[in-house]
CSV table of C-alpha atoms in Angstrom, one decimal:
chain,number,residue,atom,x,y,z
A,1,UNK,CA,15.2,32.7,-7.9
A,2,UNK,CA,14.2,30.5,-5.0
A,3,UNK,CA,14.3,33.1,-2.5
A,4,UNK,CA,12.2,35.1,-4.4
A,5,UNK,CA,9.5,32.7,-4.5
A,6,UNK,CA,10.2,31.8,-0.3
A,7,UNK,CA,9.8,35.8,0.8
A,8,UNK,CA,6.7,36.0,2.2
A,9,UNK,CA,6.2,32.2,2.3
A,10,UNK,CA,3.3,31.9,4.8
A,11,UNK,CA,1.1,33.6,1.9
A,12,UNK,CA,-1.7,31.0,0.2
A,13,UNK,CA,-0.4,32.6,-3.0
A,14,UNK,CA,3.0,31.9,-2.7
A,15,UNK,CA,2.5,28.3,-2.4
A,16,UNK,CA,0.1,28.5,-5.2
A,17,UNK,CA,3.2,30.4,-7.2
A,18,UNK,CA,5.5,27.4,-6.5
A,19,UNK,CA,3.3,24.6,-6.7
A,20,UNK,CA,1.8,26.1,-9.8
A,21,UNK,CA,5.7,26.4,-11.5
A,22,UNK,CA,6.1,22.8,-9.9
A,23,UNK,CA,3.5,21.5,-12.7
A,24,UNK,CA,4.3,23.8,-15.5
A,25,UNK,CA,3.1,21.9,-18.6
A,26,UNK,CA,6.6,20.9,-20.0
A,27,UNK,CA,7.6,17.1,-20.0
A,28,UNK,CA,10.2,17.5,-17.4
A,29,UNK,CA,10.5,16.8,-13.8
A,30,UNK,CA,9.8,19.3,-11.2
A,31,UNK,CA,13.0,21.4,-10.5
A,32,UNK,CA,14.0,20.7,-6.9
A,33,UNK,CA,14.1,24.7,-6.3
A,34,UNK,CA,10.4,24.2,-6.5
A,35,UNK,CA,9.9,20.4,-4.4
A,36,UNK,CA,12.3,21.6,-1.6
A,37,UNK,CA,9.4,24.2,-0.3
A,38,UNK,CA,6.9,22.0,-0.9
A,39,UNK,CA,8.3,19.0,0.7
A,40,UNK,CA,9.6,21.6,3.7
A,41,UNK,CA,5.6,22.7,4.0
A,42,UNK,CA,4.6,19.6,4.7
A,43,UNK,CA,5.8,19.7,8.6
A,44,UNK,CA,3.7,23.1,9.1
A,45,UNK,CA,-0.3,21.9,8.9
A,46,UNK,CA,-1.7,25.2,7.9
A,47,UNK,CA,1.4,25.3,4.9
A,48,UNK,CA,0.5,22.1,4.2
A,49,UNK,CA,-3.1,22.6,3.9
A,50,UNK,CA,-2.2,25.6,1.5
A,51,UNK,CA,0.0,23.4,-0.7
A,52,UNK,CA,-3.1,21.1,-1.0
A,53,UNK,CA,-5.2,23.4,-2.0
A,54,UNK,CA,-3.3,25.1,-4.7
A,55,UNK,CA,-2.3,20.9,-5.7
A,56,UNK,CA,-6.0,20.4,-5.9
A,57,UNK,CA,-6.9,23.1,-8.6
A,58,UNK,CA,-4.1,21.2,-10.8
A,59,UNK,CA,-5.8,18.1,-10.8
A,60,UNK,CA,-8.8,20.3,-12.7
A,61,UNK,CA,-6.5,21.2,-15.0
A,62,UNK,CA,-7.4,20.2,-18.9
A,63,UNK,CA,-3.7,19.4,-19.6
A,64,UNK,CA,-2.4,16.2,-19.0
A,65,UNK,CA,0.7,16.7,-18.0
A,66,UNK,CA,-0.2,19.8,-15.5
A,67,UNK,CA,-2.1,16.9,-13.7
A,68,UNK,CA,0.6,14.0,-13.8
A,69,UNK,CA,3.4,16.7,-12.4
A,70,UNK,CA,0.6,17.2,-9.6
A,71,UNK,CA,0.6,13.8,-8.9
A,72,UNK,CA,3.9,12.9,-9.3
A,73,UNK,CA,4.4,16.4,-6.2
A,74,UNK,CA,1.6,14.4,-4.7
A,75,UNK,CA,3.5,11.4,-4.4
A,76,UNK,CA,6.9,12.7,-3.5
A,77,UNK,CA,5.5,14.4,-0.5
A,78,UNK,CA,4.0,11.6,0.6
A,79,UNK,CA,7.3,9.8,0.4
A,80,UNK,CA,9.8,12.5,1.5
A,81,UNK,CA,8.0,14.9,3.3
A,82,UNK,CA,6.0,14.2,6.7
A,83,UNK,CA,3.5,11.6,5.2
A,84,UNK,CA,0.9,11.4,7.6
A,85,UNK,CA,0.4,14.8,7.5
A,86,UNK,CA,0.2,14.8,3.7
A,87,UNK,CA,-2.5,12.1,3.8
A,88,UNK,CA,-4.2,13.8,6.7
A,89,UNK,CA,-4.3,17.1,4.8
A,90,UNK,CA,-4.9,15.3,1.5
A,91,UNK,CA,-8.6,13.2,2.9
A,92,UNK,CA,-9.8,16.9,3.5
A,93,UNK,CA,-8.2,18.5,0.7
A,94,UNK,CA,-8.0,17.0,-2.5
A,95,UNK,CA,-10.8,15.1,-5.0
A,96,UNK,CA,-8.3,12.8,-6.7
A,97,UNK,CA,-11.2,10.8,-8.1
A,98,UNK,CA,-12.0,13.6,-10.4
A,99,UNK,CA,-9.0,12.9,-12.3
A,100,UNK,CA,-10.3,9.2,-12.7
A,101,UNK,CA,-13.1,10.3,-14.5
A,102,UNK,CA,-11.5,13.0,-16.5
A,103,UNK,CA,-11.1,12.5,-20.6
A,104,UNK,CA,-7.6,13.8,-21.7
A,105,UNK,CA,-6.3,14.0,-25.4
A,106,UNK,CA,-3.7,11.8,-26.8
A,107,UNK,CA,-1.0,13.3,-24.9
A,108,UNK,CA,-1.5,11.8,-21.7
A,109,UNK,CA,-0.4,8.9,-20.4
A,110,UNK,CA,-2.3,5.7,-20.7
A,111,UNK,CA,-2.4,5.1,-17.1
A,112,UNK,CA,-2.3,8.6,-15.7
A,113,UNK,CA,-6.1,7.8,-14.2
A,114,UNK,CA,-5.3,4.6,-12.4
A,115,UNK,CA,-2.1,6.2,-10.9
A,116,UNK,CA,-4.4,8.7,-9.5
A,117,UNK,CA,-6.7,6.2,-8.0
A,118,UNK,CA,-3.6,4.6,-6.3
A,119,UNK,CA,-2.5,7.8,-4.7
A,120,UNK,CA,-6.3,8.1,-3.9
A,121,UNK,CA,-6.3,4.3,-2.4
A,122,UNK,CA,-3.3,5.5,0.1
A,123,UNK,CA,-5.3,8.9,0.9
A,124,UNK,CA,-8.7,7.1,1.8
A,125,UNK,CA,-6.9,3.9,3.9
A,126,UNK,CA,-5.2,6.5,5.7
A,127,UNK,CA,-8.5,8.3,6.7
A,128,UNK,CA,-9.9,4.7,7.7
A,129,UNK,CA,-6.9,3.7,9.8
A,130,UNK,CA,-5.7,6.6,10.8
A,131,UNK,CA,-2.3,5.5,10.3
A,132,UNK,CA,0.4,4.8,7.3
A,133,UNK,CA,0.8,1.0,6.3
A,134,UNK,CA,4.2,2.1,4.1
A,135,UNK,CA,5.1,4.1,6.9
A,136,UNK,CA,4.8,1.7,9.4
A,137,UNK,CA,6.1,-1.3,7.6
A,138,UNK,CA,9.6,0.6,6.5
A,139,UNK,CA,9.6,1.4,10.4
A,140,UNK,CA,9.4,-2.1,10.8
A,141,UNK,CA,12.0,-2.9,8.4
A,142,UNK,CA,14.2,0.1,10.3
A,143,UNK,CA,13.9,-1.8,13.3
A,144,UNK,CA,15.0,-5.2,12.2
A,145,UNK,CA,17.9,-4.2,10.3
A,146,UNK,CA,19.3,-1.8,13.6
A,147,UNK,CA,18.6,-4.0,16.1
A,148,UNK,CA,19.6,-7.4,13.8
A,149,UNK,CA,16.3,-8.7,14.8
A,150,UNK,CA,15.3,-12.2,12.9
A,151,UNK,CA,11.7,-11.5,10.9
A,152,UNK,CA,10.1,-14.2,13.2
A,153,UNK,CA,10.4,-12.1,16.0
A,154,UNK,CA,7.9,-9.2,14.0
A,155,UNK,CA,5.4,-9.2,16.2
A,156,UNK,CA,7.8,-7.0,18.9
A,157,UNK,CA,7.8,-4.5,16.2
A,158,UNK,CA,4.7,-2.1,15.7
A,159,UNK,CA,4.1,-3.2,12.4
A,160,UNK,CA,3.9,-6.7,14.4
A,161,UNK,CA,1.6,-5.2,16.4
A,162,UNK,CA,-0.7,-4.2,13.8
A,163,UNK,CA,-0.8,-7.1,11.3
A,164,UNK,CA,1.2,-9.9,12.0
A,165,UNK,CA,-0.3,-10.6,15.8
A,166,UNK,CA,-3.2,-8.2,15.8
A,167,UNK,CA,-6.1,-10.3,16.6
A,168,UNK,CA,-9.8,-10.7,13.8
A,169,UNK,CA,-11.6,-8.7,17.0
A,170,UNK,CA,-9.2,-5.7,16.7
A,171,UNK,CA,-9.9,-5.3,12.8
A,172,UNK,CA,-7.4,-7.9,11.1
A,173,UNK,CA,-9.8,-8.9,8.1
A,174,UNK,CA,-10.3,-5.2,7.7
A,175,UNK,CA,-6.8,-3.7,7.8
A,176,UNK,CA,-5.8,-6.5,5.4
A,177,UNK,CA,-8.6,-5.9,3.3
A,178,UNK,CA,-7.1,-2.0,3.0
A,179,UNK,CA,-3.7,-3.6,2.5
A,180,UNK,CA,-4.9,-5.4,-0.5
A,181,UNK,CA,-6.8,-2.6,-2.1
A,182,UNK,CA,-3.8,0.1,-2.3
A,183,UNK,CA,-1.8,-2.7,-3.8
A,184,UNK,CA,-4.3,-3.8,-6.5
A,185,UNK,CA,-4.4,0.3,-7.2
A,186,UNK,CA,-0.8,-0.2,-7.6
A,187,UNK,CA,-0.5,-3.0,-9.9
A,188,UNK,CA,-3.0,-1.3,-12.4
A,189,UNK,CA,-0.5,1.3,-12.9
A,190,UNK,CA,1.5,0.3,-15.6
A,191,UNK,CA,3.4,2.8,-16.7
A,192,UNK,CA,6.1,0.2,-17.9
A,193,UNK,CA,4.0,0.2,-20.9
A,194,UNK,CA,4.1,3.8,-21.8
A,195,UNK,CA,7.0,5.5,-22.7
A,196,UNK,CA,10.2,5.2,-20.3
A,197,UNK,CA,12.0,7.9,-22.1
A,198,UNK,CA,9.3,10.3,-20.2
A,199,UNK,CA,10.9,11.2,-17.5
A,200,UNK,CA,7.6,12.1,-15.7
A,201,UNK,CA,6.9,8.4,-16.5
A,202,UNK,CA,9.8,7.0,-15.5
A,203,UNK,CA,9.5,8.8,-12.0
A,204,UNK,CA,6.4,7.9,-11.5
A,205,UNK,CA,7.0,3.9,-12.2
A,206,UNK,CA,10.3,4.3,-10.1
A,207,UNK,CA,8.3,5.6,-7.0
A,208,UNK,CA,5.8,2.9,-7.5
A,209,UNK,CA,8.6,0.0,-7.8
A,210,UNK,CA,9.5,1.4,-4.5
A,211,UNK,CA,6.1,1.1,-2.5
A,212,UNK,CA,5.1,-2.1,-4.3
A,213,UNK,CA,7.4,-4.8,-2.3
A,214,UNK,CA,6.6,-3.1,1.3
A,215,UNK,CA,2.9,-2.9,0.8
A,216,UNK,CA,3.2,-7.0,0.0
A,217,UNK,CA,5.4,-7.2,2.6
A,218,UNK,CA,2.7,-6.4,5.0
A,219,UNK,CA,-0.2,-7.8,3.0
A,220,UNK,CA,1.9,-11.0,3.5
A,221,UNK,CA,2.1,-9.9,7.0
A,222,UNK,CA,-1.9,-9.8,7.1
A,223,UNK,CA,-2.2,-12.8,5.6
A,224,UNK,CA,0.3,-15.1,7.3
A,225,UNK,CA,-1.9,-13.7,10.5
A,226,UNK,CA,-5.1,-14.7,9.0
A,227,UNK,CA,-4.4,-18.2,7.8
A,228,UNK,CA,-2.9,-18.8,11.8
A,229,UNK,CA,-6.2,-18.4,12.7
A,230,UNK,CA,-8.2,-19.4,10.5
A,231,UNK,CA,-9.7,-22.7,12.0
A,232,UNK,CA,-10.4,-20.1,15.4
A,233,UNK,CA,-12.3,-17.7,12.8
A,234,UNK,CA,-16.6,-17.8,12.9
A,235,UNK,CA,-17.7,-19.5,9.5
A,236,UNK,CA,-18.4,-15.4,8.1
A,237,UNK,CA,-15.4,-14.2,8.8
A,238,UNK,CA,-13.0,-17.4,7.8
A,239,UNK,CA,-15.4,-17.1,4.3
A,240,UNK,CA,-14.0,-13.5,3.8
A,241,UNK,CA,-10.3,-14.8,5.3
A,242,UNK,CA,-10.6,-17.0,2.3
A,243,UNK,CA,-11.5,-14.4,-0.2
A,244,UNK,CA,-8.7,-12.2,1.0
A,245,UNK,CA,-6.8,-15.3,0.4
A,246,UNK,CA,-7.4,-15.8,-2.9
A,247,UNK,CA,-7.1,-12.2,-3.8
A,248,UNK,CA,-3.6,-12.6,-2.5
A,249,UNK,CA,-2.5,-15.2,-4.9
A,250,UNK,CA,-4.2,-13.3,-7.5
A,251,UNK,CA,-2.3,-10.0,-6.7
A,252,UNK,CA,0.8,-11.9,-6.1
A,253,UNK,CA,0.7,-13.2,-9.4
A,254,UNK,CA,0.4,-9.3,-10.8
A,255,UNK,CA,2.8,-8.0,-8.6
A,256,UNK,CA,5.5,-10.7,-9.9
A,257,UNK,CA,4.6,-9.9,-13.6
A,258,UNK,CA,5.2,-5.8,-12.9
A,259,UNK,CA,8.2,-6.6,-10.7
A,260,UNK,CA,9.5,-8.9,-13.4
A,261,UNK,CA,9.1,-5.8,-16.3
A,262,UNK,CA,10.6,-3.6,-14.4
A,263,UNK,CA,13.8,-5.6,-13.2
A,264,UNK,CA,14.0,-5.3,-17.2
A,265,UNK,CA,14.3,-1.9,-16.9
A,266,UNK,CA,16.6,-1.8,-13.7
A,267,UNK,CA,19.6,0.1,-15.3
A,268,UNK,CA,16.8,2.9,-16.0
A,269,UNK,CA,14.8,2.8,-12.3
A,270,UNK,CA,18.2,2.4,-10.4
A,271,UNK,CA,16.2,0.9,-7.8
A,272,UNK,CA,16.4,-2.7,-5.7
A,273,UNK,CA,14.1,-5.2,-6.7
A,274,UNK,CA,13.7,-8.3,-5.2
A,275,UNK,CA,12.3,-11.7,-6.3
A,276,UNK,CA,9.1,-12.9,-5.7
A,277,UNK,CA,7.8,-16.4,-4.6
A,278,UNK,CA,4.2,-17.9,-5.4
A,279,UNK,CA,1.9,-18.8,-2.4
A,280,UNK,CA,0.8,-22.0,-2.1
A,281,UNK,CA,-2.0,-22.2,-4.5
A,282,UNK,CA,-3.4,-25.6,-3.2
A,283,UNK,CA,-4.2,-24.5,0.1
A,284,UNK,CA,-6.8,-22.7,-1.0
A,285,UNK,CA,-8.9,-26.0,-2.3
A,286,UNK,CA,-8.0,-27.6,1.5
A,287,UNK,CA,-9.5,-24.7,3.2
A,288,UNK,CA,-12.9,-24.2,1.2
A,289,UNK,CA,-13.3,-28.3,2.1
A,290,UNK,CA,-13.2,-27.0,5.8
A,291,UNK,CA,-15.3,-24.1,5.9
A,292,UNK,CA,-17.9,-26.4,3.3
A,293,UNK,CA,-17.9,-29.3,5.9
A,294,UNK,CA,-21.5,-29.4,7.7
A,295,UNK,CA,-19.9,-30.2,10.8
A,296,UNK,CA,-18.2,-26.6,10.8
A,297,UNK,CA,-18.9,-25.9,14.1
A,298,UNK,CA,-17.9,-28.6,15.9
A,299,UNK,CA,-14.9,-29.4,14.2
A,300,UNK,CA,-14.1,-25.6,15.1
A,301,UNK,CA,-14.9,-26.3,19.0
A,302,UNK,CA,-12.6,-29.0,18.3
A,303,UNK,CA,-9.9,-27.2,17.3
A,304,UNK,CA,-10.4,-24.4,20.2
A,305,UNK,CA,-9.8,-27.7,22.4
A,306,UNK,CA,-7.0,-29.0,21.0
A,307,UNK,CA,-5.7,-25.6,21.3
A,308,UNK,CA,-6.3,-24.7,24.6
A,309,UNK,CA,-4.9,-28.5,25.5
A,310,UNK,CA,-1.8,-27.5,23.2
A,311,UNK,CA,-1.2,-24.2,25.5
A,312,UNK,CA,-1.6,-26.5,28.7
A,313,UNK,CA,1.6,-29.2,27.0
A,314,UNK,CA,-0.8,-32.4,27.1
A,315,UNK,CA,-1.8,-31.6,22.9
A,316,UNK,CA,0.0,-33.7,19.8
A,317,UNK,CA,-0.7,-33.4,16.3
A,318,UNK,CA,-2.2,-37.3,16.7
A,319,UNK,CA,-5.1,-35.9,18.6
A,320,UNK,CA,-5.7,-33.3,16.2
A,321,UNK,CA,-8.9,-34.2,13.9
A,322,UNK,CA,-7.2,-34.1,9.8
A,323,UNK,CA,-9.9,-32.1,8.6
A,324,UNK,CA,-9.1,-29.3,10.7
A,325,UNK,CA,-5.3,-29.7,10.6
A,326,UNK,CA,-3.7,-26.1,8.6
A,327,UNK,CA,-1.8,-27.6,5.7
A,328,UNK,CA,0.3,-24.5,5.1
């Protein structure tokens, strides 16, 4: 059967045939005779481009669960299959926010739309950065664990590179800012509240549990970066740093809750979860004093000085002025 859908492969309608009998309308997962093409299309661009255009007339489709068995092919060639070509292809190819707007009958799952703007979030930060935060944080990870590398030295890693030691001049605030947004798309997808016997649900929350903790991962990577330069940042962009701040506590506080639900239904997701800590919630209060101090400014040149003095040996924390010590 599979070779019969393979002969004659490089043909747009042969990709169409398989992608179209990887989304049949049936509540059950996409057989693997039909994924393993797919997933093997993605290293060929012009293949790739084919299977994203037969993908995108799914997501027009008026039954539900033709367009949650796109998304869930979506999302598994994204994570299997050569990803920054999928997101490449996928920025020129696909109109996932039509499936945000679209009204489905009963049958579909609650959150089917707001999984679609996730996988729409990781499409659209792609095309902005121009490279794959997941992708480069599991790298990361990769790194450590081969070369038994302690997390404070990060910033030899490329991920380091990019979020932990990258500086606000080359783009920190804005690649954080794209951080936070997939994972706020992520959170809203709750498919823990629909029904886990679904195995199209269940897939699709099992995938997600497994991008959630490395997109914190470097969020907290963004972060961390910001608030080490926070008293160094111009009063607009330590207001946004502060924003992006709060946000994180907020999203930390989500991610935590779905986390927490889903460690319920470990035994079902067969996947590792890990625990979860809250960030300091008071030092958001200590660094809104700072940037609302009218001698902003100056106690910033201050701290340029003291820093500068630190870097030259004759700095303590005595000479630093309290109001512009980092409390975290």
């Amino acid at each position: 059967m599979l070779r019969k859908y393979l002969t004659g492969f490089t043909a747009p309608s042969s990709y169409d045939k398989v992608v179209q009998l990887a989304c049949k309308p049936k509540a059950t997962l996409p057989k693997a005779k039909y994924l393993d093409p797919i997933i093997a299309a993605t290293w060929d661009s012009g293949a790739l481009h084919e299977v994203c255009v037969a993908l995108s007339s799914r997501f027009y489709d008026p039954n539900a669960t033709v367009v949650f068995k796109a998304l869930i092919v979506l999302h598994t060639m994204i994570r299997n299959g050569n990803r920054e070509g999928v997101l490449r292809s996928g920025s020129e190819t696909l109109q996932l926010s039509h499936v945000s707007t679209r009204n489905y009958d009963h049958t579909s799952p609650a959150h089917l739309q707001n999984y679609a703007a996730y996988l729409d979030s990781r499409i659209q930060v792609y095309r902005n950065l121009e490279h794959d935060v997941i992708r480069m944080q599991s790298d990361a990870r990769a790194t450590l664990a081969m070369n038994n590398m302690s997390p404070l030295r990060r910033g030899e890693t490329r991920v380091g590179r990019k979020l932990r030691s990258m500086t606000v001049e080359e783009g920190l605030l804005r690649e954080t800012r794209a951080v936070q947004r997939m994972v706020d798309a992520l959170v809203a997808c709750r498919f823990y509240l629909d029904d886990l016997e679904d195995p199209l649900v269940l897939t699709a929350l099992k995938m997600l549990v497994q991008d959630l903790p490395i997109l914190l991962e470097a969020e907290n990577e963004g972060v961390l970066n910001l608030l080490e330069r926070f008293f160094d940042m111009s009063h607009v962009d330590a207001t946004e740093a502060l924003t992006i701040y709060h946000n994180f506590c907020t999203t930390i506080e989500l991610a935590i809750e779905y986390l927490g639900v889903a460690r319920k239904q470990q035994f079902l997701l067969n996947v590792l979860i890990p625990n979860l800590k809250h960030p300091p919630i008071s030092l958001g209060g200590a660094l809104q004093e700072y940037l609302d101090d009218p001698a902003f400014e100056q106690n910033r040149i201050e701290y340029r000085i003291n820093k500068d003095a630190a870097r030259r040996g004759t700095w303590s924390w005595d000479s630093q002025p309290t109001h512009t010590r980092p409390s975290f």
